[in-house]
Amino acid sequence: MKEKKMVYFFGNGTADGEAGMKNLLGGKGANLAEMSSLGIPVPAGFTITTEVCTAYYENDEKWPDGLEEQIWENMRKVEEAMGAKFNDAENPLLLSVRSGARVSMPGMMDTVLNLGLNERTAQGLLKKTNNPRFVWDSYRRFIQMYGNVVLGIAHEKFEKLIDEVKERKGVQLDYDLTAEDWRELVSKFKELVKAEIGRPFPDDPVEQLRGAINAVFNSWNNPRAIRYRKIHDIPGDWGTAVNVQAMVFGNLGETSGTGVAFTRNPSTGENVFYGEYLMNAQGEDVVAGIRTPEPIARLAEQMPNIYEELVAIYKKLEQHYREMQDIEFTIQEGKLYMLQTRTGKRTAQAAVRIAVEMVEEGLIDVNTAILRVEPEQLDQLLHPMIDPKEKVEAAAKGLPASPGAAVGRVVFTADDAEAWAAKGEKVILVRTETSPEDIGGMDVAQGILTARGGMTSHAAVVARGMGKCCVAGCSDAKVNEEEKFVMIGGKRVNEGDWITLNGTTGEVIIGQAKLVEPQLAGHFGKLMEWADKARVLGVRTNADTPNDAATARKFGAEGIGLCRTEHMFFGEGRIAAVREMILASDSAGREKALAKLLPIQRKDFYEIFKVMEGLPVTIRLLDPPLHEFVPHDEETMAELAKEMGVPLSTIKAKVESLKEFNPMLGHRGCRLGITYPEIYRMQAEAIFQAACQLAKEGIKVIPEVMIPLVGIMKEFTTMKAVVDEVAAATMKEMGVNVEYKVGTMIEVPRAALIADEIAKEADFFSFGTNDLTQMTLGFSRDDAGSFINSYLDQGILEKDPFQTLDQTGVGQLVDMGVKKGRSSKATLKVGICGEHGGDPASVAFCHNVGLDYVSCSPYRVPIARLAAAQANLKKPRA
Amino acid sequence: MKEKKMVYFFGNGTADGEAGMKNLLGGKGANLAEMSSLGIPVPAGFTITTEVCTAYYENDEKWPDGLEEQIWENMRKVEEAMGAKFNDAENPLLLSVRSGARVSMPGMMDTVLNLGLNERTAQGLLKKTNNPRFVWDSYRRFIQMYGNVVLGIAHEKFEKLIDEVKERKGVQLDYDLTAEDWRELVSKFKELVKAEIGRPFPDDPVEQLRGAINAVFNSWNNPRAIRYRKIHDIPGDWGTAVNVQAMVFGNLGETSGTGVAFTRNPSTGENVFYGEYLMNAQGEDVVAGIRTPEPIARLAEQMPNIYEELVAIYKKLEQHYREMQDIEFTIQEGKLYMLQTRTGKRTAQAAVRIAVEMVEEGLIDVNTAILRVEPEQLDQLLHPMIDPKEKVEAAAKGLPASPGAAVGRVVFTADDAEAWAAKGEKVILVRTETSPEDIGGMDVAQGILTARGGMTSHAAVVARGMGKCCVAGCSDAKVNEEEKFVMIGGKRVNEGDWITLNGTTGEVIIGQAKLVEPQLAGHFGKLMEWADKARVLGVRTNADTPNDAATARKFGAEGIGLCRTEHMFFGEGRIAAVREMILASDSAGREKALAKLLPIQRKDFYEIFKVMEGLPVTIRLLDPPLHEFVPHDEETMAELAKEMGVPLSTIKAKVESLKEFNPMLGHRGCRLGITYPEIYRMQAEAIFQAACQLAKEGIKVIPEVMIPLVGIMKEFTTMKAVVDEVAAATMKEMGVNVEYKVGTMIEVPRAALIADEIAKEADFFSFGTNDLTQMTLGFSRDDAGSFINSYLDQGILEKDPFQTLDQTGVGQLVDMGVKKGRSSKATLKVGICGEHGGDPASVAFCHNVGLDYVSCSPYRVPIARLAAAQANLKKPRA
């Protein structure tokens, strides 16, 4: 039987492996092989496969038979390719030994450089380079790395010896040490090693190599690697490959150098070669920032041949990978070597431009372009942002609750916000936390900062809905609402002082930063156009006002998936009637107050329907617990008592009686409709009067009435009967016919369990995944802040389930709801209107389980459109 | 083809139908047929089947072909049997016409009596009875009933005419009107009918009968019947039968009479004939209470032959039905007729005695006896109760939150309760609502009264756990805790005044009522012994103290299914350490406080394990949110600050930070264990130190450690690792081995969804159906009071899901949890420890889905044992 191939050579324009062999060779090894095959100059080397690592562990940490032979066989090829010999006293070949798993595991990578050095080969290197400082510095680096990685001696012990020499010489930087200093340190390092491990540092390069390879194998099972794999669900039996590669040096003189570059501008996407380099330097010098690198274009003057070769290589790599590349190169004594190529990171703007232009250039097809842009990135393009040229310093950091940036003067109450805004001031509303009463102030503010609350707190949800910048849960902001100041990161900020919020990062900046407006350039529009053709999942928006609806329509929304009626209840001249309705002692009193609200609600719906002409508008009937609407301060209660002509004590008692231990699970949603049917009746009247009026005006309206918080079959049928009755009566009275649907939220776990029953009567379902997540996991989104970070840190949760749908748990209920629902009614329309509707991973899930549409905040509509397209390209739906 | 049989005759010792034909003949018709077949004298008649009713509706409200013929054919048999003729001028046969559905529908029963009367037959009746007052009274009653039921004329219009005559004659009672008066009213009634319907009252008995039969058919679809069926899920196509039966009269003189009786004493169960009768009276006279009926034994003297016949009949019926019967009879001129027999209602005490004695008498077998007693009824036998001989008047009524009765002097705080009790006073603790801080006061009180909170409020749950009488949510009790008085039903009750609570009915009585202690007589023990042999489902108890555990063991508990550790935290000298632990600023501070708690917890567990020697004890690690333990009044906070040596503001800030919007869904359960592992570690130490100590003393302990509120796989594995580590270390240290299990609550919906995963690591599951119900339905049990009654009234919910498990919704998750869990681990032990574990219907569900055991409050253990036996008899488990 032929022996299994365990070692793969690369170099000299050939390679045993290729880019597709990542499972066997690891990511790094596979890419080095690919470059070499392309004829790109790569320092020669070989890769020991991941299978060997697995065999090593299965074989009691011994090498499998034949590995030794294959290694030396390939070593000879490397020697030949590099024109140098391993362990040679005249022209020694030095090696790097690196791990390389299937997927990048940054925490666990062990690396040994300059392997092959000993007193004898150091002499050879001296002869070859005539550069003693380089040689002794390289040698001591090798002992230090090997001592640490292979022999397990703490890094600090070596550093301490260096510090002693520096102190003695009175210098600060490594740079100031001489060849002799480094030579002395080589001796000291060897003494240290001997003292630590009880035997001399291994001089034999063969022994060095064996030790380094084993160290890489062993690093696969060090505690931090095991922990990393556990968190990232990487199987333990994958193993790591080992890459053994010839060293090349950019610090061998004025014809040596090193650099990094991008094949296009990673900031703008412009199709120009972009990068920087340093002559007579190593990679780490570029990173350290002690010398300033030159822009890559300078290389064309300094080393025209090398530059020309580099340009040819980058073009070849981009053509080959059909993707913008991030490359590293080293020039060793006038010869160019490529050390790495990988997909380059880029800004959102660049990602869009590159994807679109590569299609125009014929490099990639449209579908590839769609898949090239991270949907989440688009968020950066849709909001004002802090001018990237501006240097700003954050005084505190909270949660990036709603993206974009905002500058304004600090105010501490919603009333102040409205008053200042009325005078033309730009304000930032700063609150410990917001409540529905603050909605007016939030609406006029440039941005919102809260000290408490998570990504789905009231402030965050409302701000995202408004497309308004918000930093939430900023625990470094201590708000004193009474005395009207806030301590931000220990600094006092008074009412009227300027601050800047970055809702994309969560940063809070004291003072005014410069903002730039979003540019929805032509590339963006083109990409969106392609995405729309590629998707089957519809995208609607959550919008409560005509303004939001218009914004969302501009961003491509195909309807409203969730129009919350409660926000309308807080407006000027409305809240009084709402409170009167809530505090009425009987249904006659409630009806009197509701009669005042009817024309106002009708106008709201009229305007929203009009903006959404021809598109469906899903209106959710009143959902929140009533205590959110009543006043909680004595003054307002007294006013209300006067208005209503009842004693203050009556108002107080009623407000008290509305308090709930767990309002999330309390008297809300359709439970209000069941106990006070007159409320839902009024809302239905407003909806159908507005719809009929528009129909008479020749405007097409598609109302979809949604009953919230249904968990019991008869809740739905009872409320549907009210809606149907009002609809019939209104249409008869107004002499016009309007087609409409009545459906329900699926947001209580029980609703998903009985979805087959509900679907018999409902025209549509809309998964309210915010509440469904809260109830399925038993997490209150307002309270989870106290433990959820601990959960994420400890890896108990991989993602915040309020941001990305918990597919394992909540997803089972969504899938069950869809399947059960469609089993009763094949034509059932099913959507989602929780916050997850704008999260790309959740959008993909929604596509895969067969939803008809997702609905999200206006500003996330483009993200959802792109995510839906990608989901369909990855897993097309029949 | 032979015509379908639509009419079933009964009478004269024969019958076409029998008791098993309830679907076709309705309940009433089937039982009349059965009695007749048994040779028991029943007024002859016939039943028109429910199928005819359905056909009537399918056939445009017309009679099916052949019905008319079958009716008259059977009428001839009735005439023959009764020796009288329908519509006969000499010896007229009068009829009753009644509806009779498969199941009793009390709201919709339409009845017409004395049908067949007109001027001509009235003369016949006069001749036959020689009793003009009887004849004209009967006649006017017929017109009145027929006018109302068949012709739709309001009852009041007839009553008004009677009142006019009474006024004119200056009399008060119907009784005082003469034959002439009634005769006059017959004329006036006829005039009224003619004026109302525009044609004369139908004189033709044939027309009368047709009208009455149609009226009964139509009553099936009157609005109140439709509503009743909707609420009770009775299909509309079942239809009603119509019973046409010969009238007999108990008011024809001194040899006529009427009575009701039970075949055994329904109060004590004693095997004696028990009942009462009135001579010369109709059934309604017995009910009206104008004359005092005689005890049934008097009949033996008054009409020995009739009495003898009656005794023979009752014995025959009891033998035949093998069940205690509730019978009605009428004696018409010395001839006995049985009008009804049905299963007799009885007290709990009687039910047990009758069931056991019937087995001893050989009437029924043991299994039948087990099925004869309503498990819920047993509750009456296990608590003190208000002496049934005592007449008491309730001043207010709340929810019957925890059964039994209690007498005591009113106190308004837990501290007062403890102080008064220490002085030997019996107290009733009266609170607006209770909180965990009140636990000490609740423990010493005789009973608890709260103004707010439902059947599963804190007060209710804790009281039931303690087996202590509690009336909760009594909205007629307005508590003024500051000024220490309570208005009960408008009457002021001060501190120190006596009140009596009836926790079985929810009644609150001002003053001291006399109580009687429960008698767990021999019959009860015998029945329980039989039940234990008949069941496969285990019954454990929820007990937090050695005292509760001992009570439960006495009641037959086979282990502890839920030992809540938090109640232990509230005891004397503990709460201070608990608060110190919670308010500590770091884990070192927490550990210091926990070290104080360790010996206390160890002692708790030691004592409970000892009481439960040889039986499993499931201990739930700390579950409730921490803010339940911290003080909320400034004074206590100040004390604590002093003790801990920190400023009051620090304590205040920490207490404030523990406040949650929805504590039910907040930082509690294993979330505490994840964020503060030292808490669970201390509890595990206490458990295993106690267990090892007892093992060394030769006492068998079976600890089962339960992790609460798990919803995520890693929550469980992380906490299990802590427990296992502590267990191993403790056993090693103490040099003894104790077998133990580590399992989890399934109470978050997500846990049921991923039960297959969790079961891979867990030794057992215990369904926490209280929380599972809250989260699956989205109902906070503390807040549901504001709408749940409305839900029950409107038939949206059939039962309170916190009392009886919601099988349709929550039950799906339980079933799923069991199936998924056992799919991973066939030997997985699965139980339930929510309140539902003591609810008979829920116990049956638990049996059917294959649980290993239920766990309930000590006082409900016998109920669960009986319910489990019944469930297995109804649906035996393999």
Coordinates of C-alpha atoms in Angstrom, one line a residue, chain A residues 230-231 233 433 452 656-657 659-668 670-672 674-675 709 711-712 714-715 718 748-754 756 774-784 786-787 790-791 794-798 806-810 812-813 816 820, chain B residues 230-233 433 452 656-657 659-668 670-672 674-675 709 711-712 714-715 718 748-751 753-754 756 774-784 786-787 790-791 794-798 806-810 812-813 816 820:
Chain A
K230 CA -15.8 25.2 22.8
I231 CA -17.1 28.8 22.4
D233 CA -18.2 25.1 18.2
E433 CA -34.4 55.6 31.0
R452 CA -30.1 52.3 31.7
E656 CA -52.5 52.5 41.8
S657 CA -54.8 49.7 40.7
K659 CA -49.7 49.0 38.7
E660 CA -48.5 45.5 37.8
F661 CA -45.8 43.2 39.1
N662 CA -44.9 42.0 35.6
P663 CA -46.5 44.4 33.1
M664 CA -45.0 42.4 30.3
L665 CA -47.2 39.5 31.3
G666 CA -50.1 41.6 32.4
H667 CA -53.3 43.3 31.3
R668 CA -52.3 44.3 27.8
C670 CA -56.0 41.7 23.2
R671 CA -56.7 41.3 26.9
L672 CA -57.6 45.0 26.8
I674 CA -61.6 41.6 25.6
T675 CA -62.2 43.5 28.8
L709 CA -51.0 39.0 22.1
G711 CA -52.7 33.0 22.9
I712 CA -56.2 31.5 23.1
K714 CA -61.4 32.6 21.5
E715 CA -59.4 35.7 22.1
T718 CA -64.0 37.4 19.8
V748 CA -47.1 34.4 23.0
P749 CA -45.5 30.9 22.9
R750 CA -49.0 29.3 23.2
A751 CA -50.1 30.9 20.0
A752 CA -47.3 29.1 18.1
L753 CA -48.5 25.8 19.8
I754 CA -52.1 26.3 18.6
D756 CA -53.2 25.3 13.4
Q774 CA -39.0 37.3 26.1
M775 CA -41.5 34.7 26.9
T776 CA -39.8 31.7 25.3
L777 CA -36.5 32.4 27.1
G778 CA -38.1 34.0 30.1
F779 CA -36.0 37.1 29.7
S780 CA -37.4 40.5 30.2
R781 CA -35.7 42.7 27.7
D782 CA -35.7 45.6 30.2
D783 CA -34.1 43.5 32.9
A784 CA -31.8 41.2 31.0
S786 CA -28.1 42.6 34.6
F787 CA -27.0 39.2 33.5
S790 CA -22.2 37.7 31.8
Y791 CA -23.9 35.1 29.6
Q794 CA -19.1 33.1 29.6
G795 CA -20.2 31.7 26.3
I796 CA -23.5 30.6 27.7
L797 CA -25.2 32.5 25.0
E798 CA -23.5 33.0 21.7
D806 CA -32.5 32.4 18.9
Q807 CA -33.0 29.8 16.1
T808 CA -32.5 26.8 18.4
G809 CA -35.3 27.8 20.8
V810 CA -37.5 30.6 19.6
Q812 CA -38.5 26.1 16.8
L813 CA -41.7 28.0 17.7
M816 CA -43.8 25.3 14.2
K820 CA -49.0 24.4 11.8
Chain B
K230 CA -70.7 27.8 22.7
I231 CA -69.3 28.1 26.2
H232 CA -69.6 24.4 26.9
D233 CA -68.5 23.2 23.5
E433 CA -51.1 41.6 49.9
R452 CA -55.4 41.7 46.5
E656 CA -32.7 50.5 43.7
S657 CA -30.4 48.7 41.2
K659 CA -35.5 46.7 41.0
E660 CA -36.8 45.1 37.9
F661 CA -39.6 45.9 35.4
N662 CA -40.6 42.3 35.1
P663 CA -39.0 40.4 38.0
M664 CA -40.7 37.2 36.8
L665 CA -38.5 37.3 33.7
G666 CA -35.5 38.9 35.3
H667 CA -32.4 38.1 37.2
R668 CA -33.4 34.9 39.1
C670 CA -29.9 29.8 37.6
R671 CA -29.1 33.2 36.3
L672 CA -28.1 34.0 39.9
I674 CA -24.2 31.9 36.7
T675 CA -23.5 35.4 37.9
L709 CA -35.1 28.3 35.4
G711 CA -33.5 27.5 29.3
I712 CA -30.1 27.2 27.7
K714 CA -24.9 25.7 29.0
E715 CA -26.7 27.1 32.0
T718 CA -22.2 25.1 34.0
V748 CA -39.0 28.2 30.7
P749 CA -40.7 27.3 27.4
R750 CA -37.3 27.0 25.7
A751 CA -36.3 24.2 28.1
L753 CA -38.1 22.9 23.2
I754 CA -34.5 21.7 23.8
D756 CA -33.6 16.4 24.2
Q774 CA -47.0 32.1 33.0
M775 CA -44.5 32.2 30.2
T776 CA -46.4 30.0 27.7
L777 CA -49.6 32.0 28.1
G778 CA -47.8 35.3 28.8
F779 CA -49.9 35.6 32.0
S780 CA -48.3 37.0 35.2
R781 CA -50.1 35.1 38.0
D782 CA -49.9 38.2 40.2
D783 CA -51.5 40.4 37.6
A784 CA -53.9 38.1 35.8
S786 CA -57.5 42.0 36.4
F787 CA -58.7 40.1 33.4
S790 CA -63.6 38.3 32.5
Y791 CA -62.0 35.5 30.5
Q794 CA -66.9 35.2 28.6
G795 CA -65.9 31.5 28.1
I796 CA -62.6 32.6 26.6
L797 CA -60.9 30.3 29.1
E798 CA -62.7 27.3 30.5
D806 CA -53.8 24.2 30.2
Q807 CA -53.5 20.9 28.4
T808 CA -54.0 22.4 24.9
G809 CA -51.1 24.8 25.2
V810 CA -48.8 24.2 28.2
Q812 CA -48.1 20.4 24.5
L813 CA -44.8 21.6 26.0
M816 CA -42.9 17.5 24.1
K820 CA -37.8 14.7 23.7

